[in-house]
mmCIF file of C-alpha atoms in Angstrom:
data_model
loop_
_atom_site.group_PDB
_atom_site.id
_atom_site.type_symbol
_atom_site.label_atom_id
_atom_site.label_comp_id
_atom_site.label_asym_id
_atom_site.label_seq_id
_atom_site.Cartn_x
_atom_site.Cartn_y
_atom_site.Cartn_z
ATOM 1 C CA UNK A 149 10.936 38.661 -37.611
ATOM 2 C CA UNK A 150 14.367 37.376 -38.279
ATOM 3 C CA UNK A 151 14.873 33.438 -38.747
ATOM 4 C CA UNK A 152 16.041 33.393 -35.545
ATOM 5 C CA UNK A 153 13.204 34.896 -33.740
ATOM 6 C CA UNK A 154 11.041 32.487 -35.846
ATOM 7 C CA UNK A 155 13.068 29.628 -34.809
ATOM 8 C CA UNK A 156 12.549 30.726 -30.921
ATOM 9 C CA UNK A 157 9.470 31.503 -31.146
ATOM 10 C CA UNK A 158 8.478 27.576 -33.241
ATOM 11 C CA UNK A 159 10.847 26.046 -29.965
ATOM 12 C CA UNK A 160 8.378 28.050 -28.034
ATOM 13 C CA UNK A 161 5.532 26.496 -29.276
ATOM 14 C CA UNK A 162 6.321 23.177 -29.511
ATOM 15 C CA UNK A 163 7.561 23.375 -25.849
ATOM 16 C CA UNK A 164 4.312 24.746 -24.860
ATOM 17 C CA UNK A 165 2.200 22.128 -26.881
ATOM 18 C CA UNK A 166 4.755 19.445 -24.985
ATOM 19 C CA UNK A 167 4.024 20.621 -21.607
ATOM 20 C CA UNK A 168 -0.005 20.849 -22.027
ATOM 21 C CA UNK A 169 0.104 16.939 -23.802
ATOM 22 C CA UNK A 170 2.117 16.046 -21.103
ATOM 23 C CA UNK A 171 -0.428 17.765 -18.595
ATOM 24 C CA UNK A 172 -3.424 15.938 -20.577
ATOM 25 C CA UNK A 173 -2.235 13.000 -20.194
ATOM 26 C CA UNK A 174 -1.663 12.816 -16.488
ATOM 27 C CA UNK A 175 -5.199 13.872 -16.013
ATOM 28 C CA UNK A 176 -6.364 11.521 -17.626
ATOM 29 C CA UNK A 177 -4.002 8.944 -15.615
ATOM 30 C CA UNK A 178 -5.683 10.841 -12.757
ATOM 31 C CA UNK A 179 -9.312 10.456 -13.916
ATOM 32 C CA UNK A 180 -8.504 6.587 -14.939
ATOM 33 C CA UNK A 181 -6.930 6.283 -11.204
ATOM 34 C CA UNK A 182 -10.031 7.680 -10.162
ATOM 35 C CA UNK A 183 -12.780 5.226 -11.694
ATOM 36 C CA UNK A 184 -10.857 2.392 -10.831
ATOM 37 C CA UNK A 185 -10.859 3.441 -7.240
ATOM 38 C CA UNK A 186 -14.327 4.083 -7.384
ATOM 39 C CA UNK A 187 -15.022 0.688 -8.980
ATOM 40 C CA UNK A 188 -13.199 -1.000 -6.871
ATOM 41 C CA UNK A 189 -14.966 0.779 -3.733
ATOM 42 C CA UNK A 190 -18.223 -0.325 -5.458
ATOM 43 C CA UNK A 191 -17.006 -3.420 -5.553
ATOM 44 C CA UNK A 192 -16.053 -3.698 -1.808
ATOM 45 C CA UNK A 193 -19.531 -2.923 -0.637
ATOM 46 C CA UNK A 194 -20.906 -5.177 -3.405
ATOM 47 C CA UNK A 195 -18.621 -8.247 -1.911
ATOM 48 C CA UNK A 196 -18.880 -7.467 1.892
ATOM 49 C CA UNK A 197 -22.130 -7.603 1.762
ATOM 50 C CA UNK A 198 -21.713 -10.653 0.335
ATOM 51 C CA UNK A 199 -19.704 -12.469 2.843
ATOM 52 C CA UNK A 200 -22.004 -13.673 4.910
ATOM 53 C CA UNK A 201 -24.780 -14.724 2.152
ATOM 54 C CA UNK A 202 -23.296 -18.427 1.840
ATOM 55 C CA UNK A 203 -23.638 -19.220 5.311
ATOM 56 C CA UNK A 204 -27.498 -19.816 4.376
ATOM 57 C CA UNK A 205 -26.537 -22.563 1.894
ATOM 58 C CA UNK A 206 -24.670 -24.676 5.036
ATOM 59 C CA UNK A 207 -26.936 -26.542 7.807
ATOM 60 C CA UNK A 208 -27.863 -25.007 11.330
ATOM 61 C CA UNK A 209 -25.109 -26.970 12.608
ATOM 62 C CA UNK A 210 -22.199 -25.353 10.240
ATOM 63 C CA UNK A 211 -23.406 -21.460 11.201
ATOM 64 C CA UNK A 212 -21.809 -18.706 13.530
ATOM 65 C CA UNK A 213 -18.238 -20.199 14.609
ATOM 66 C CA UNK A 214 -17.779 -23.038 12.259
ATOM 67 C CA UNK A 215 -18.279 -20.751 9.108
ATOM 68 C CA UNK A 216 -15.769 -18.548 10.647
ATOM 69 C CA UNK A 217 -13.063 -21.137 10.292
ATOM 70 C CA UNK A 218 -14.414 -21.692 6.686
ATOM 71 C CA UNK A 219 -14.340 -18.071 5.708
ATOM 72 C CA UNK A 220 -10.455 -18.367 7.342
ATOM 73 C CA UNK A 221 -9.565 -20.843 4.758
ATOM 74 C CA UNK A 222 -10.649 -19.172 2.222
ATOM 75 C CA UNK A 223 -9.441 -15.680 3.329
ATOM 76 C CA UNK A 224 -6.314 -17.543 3.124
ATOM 77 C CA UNK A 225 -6.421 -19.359 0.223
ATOM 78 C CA UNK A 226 -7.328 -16.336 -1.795
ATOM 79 C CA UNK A 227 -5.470 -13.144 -0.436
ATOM 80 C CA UNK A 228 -1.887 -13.829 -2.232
ATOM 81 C CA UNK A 229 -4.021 -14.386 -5.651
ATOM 82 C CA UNK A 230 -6.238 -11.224 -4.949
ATOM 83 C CA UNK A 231 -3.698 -9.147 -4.037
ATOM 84 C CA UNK A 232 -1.218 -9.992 -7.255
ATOM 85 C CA UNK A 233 -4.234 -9.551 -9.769
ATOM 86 C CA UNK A 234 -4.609 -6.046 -8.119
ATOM 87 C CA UNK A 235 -1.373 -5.292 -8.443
ATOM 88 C CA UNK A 236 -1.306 -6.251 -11.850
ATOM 89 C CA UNK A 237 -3.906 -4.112 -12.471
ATOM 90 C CA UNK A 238 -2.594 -1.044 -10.562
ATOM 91 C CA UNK A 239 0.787 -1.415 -12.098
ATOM 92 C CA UNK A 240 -0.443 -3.002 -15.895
ATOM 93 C CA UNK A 241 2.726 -5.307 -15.811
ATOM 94 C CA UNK A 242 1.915 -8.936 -15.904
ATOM 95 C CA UNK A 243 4.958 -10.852 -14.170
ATOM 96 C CA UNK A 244 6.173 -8.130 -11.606
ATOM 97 C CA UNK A 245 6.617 -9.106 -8.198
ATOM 98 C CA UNK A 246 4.842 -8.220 -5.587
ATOM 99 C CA UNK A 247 6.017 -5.589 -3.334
ATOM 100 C CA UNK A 248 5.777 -7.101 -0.182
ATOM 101 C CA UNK A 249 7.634 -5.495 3.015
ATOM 102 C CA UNK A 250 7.141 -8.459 5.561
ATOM 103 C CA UNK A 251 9.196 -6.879 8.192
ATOM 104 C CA UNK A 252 6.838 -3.268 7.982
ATOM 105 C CA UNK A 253 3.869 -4.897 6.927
ATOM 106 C CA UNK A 254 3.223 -8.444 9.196
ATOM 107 C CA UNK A 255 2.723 -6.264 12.923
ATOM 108 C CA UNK A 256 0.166 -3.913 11.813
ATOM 109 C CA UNK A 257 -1.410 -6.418 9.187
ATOM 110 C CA UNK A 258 -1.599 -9.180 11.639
ATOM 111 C CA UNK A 259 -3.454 -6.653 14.213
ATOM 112 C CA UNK A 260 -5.509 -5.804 11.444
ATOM 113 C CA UNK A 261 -6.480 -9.641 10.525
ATOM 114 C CA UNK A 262 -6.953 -10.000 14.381
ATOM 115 C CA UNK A 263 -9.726 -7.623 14.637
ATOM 116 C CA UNK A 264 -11.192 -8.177 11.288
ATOM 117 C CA UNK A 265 -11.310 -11.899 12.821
ATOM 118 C CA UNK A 266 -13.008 -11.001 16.387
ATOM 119 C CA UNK A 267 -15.337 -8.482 14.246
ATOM 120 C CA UNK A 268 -16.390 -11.438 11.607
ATOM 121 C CA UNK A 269 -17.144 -14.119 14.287
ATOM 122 C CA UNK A 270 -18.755 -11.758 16.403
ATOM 123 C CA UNK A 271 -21.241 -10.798 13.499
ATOM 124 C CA UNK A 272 -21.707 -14.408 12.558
ATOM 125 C CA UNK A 273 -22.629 -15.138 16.312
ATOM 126 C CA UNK A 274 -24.720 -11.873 16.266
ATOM 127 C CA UNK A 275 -26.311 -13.311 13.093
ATOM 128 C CA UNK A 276 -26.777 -16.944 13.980
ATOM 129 C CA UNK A 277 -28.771 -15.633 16.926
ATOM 130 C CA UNK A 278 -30.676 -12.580 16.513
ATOM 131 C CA UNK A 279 -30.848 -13.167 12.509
ATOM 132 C CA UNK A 280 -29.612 -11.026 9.804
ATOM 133 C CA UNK A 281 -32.280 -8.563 9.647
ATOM 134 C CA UNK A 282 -31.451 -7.293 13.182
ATOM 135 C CA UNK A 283 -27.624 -7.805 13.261
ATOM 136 C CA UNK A 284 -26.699 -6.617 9.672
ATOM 137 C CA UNK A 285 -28.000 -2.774 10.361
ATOM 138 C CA UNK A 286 -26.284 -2.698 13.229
ATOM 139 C CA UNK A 287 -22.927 -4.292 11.976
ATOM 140 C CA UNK A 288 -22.967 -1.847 9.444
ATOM 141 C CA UNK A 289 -21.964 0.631 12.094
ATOM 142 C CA UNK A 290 -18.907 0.379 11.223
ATOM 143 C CA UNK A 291 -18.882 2.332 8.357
ATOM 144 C CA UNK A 292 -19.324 5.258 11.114
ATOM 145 C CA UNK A 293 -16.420 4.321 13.159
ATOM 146 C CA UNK A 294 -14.003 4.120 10.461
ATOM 147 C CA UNK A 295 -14.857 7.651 9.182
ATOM 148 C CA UNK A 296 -14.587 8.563 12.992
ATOM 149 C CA UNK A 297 -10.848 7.257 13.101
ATOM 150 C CA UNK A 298 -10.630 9.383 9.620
ATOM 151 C CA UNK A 299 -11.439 12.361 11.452
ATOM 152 C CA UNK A 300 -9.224 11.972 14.579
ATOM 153 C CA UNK A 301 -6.326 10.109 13.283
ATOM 154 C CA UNK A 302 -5.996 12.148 10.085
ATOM 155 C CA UNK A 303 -7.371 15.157 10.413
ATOM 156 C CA UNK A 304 -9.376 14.246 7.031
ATOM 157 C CA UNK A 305 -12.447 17.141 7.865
ATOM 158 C CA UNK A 306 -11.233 20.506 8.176
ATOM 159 C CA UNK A 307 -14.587 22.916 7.862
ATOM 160 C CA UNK A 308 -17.474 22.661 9.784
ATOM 161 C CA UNK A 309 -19.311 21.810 6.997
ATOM 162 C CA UNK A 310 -18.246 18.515 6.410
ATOM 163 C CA UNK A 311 -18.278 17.691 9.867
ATOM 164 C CA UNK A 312 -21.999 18.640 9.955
ATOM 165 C CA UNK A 313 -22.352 16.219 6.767
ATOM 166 C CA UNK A 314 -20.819 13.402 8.987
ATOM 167 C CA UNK A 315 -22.305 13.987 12.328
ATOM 168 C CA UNK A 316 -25.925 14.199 10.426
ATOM 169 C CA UNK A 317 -25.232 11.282 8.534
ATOM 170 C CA UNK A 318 -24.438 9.096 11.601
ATOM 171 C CA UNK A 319 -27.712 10.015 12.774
ATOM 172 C CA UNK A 320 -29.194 8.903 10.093
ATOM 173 C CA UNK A 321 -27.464 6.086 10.292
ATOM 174 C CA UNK A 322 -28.366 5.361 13.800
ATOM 175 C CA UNK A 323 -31.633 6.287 12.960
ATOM 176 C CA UNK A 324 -31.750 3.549 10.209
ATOM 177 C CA UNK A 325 -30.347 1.153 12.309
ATOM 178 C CA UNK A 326 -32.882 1.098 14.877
ATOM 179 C CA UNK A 327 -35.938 1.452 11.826
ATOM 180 C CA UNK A 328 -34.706 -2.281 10.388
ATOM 181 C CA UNK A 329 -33.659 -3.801 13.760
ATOM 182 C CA UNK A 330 -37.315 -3.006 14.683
ATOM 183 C CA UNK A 331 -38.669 -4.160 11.455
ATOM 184 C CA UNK A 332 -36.675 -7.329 12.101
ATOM 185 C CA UNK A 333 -38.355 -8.384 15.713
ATOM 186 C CA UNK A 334 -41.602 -7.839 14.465
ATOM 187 C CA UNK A 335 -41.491 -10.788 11.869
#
């Protein structure tokens, strides 16, 4: 091979090697994307289940509506702080401002805090009156109907298979449901 073959052939190579490090390394910003989702959807179902648990450590008198107000406060107080420590660790820069788009975000955010609001104090009602062990199960529901909107608003099953997955698990679910909220009158 002539030197300039040799030379080709070594710019080759090294191209090669550059593309594959450069592949590497964005699966492995995938898989880190990954866990971090996954811990942080752990970490949802670890929290909401949470919310309502200090509601026991208030009186009778403080329970259902009241605690709603509370949990407002706090909602409030927290969700700029939450949501900057998120982004700082989505984005790894310390300092950055927050992307906020007030204009595109406030009508369907608001709508969303609205019926996160009339779902909360509804469970809290639910809760302060039929108790945890019957309400809970049932609140949990939800779960069902969000993977519902998955399906029709975004097409997010496309096989039968999956949708057999789904459909079986809701009636599992339902199934469930009605095992605890049974277990729950009988105390």
């Amino acid at each position: 091979l002539s030197d300039v073959e040799q030379d080709a052939g070594s710019i080759a190579a090294a191209g090669i090697r550059q593309h594959l490090a450069g592949h590497e390394q964005q699966q492995q910003q995938q898989r880190r994307r990954t866990i971090a989702g996954l811990l942080l959807a752990v970490t949802t179902g670890v929290l909401g289940g949470l919310i309502l648990a200090p509601m026991d450590f208030v009186g009778r008198e403080c329970r259902g509506l009241p605690y709603q107000a509370a949990l407002a406060v706090g909602v409030l107080a927290a969700a700029l702080p939450v949501t900057y420590c998120l982004h700082w660790l989505q984005t790894g820069k310390v300092g950055t401002s927050l992307p906020l788009k007030p204009l595109a975000a406030a009508p369907p955010g608001v709508t969303a805090g609205v019926i996160w609001a009339a779902a909360s104090a509804s469970s809290m009602v639910a809760s302060s009156t039929i108790g945890l062990a019957i309400s809970y199960p049932i609140m949990q529901s939800g779960l069902f109907v969000a993977g519902l909107l998955g399906i029709v608003l975004y097409g997010e099953l496309y096989s039968w298979k999956p949708h057999l997955v789904y459909w079986s698990s809701g009636l599992v679910l339902i199934g469930g449901i009605a095992l605890v909220s049974g277990a729950g009158r009988q105390q």
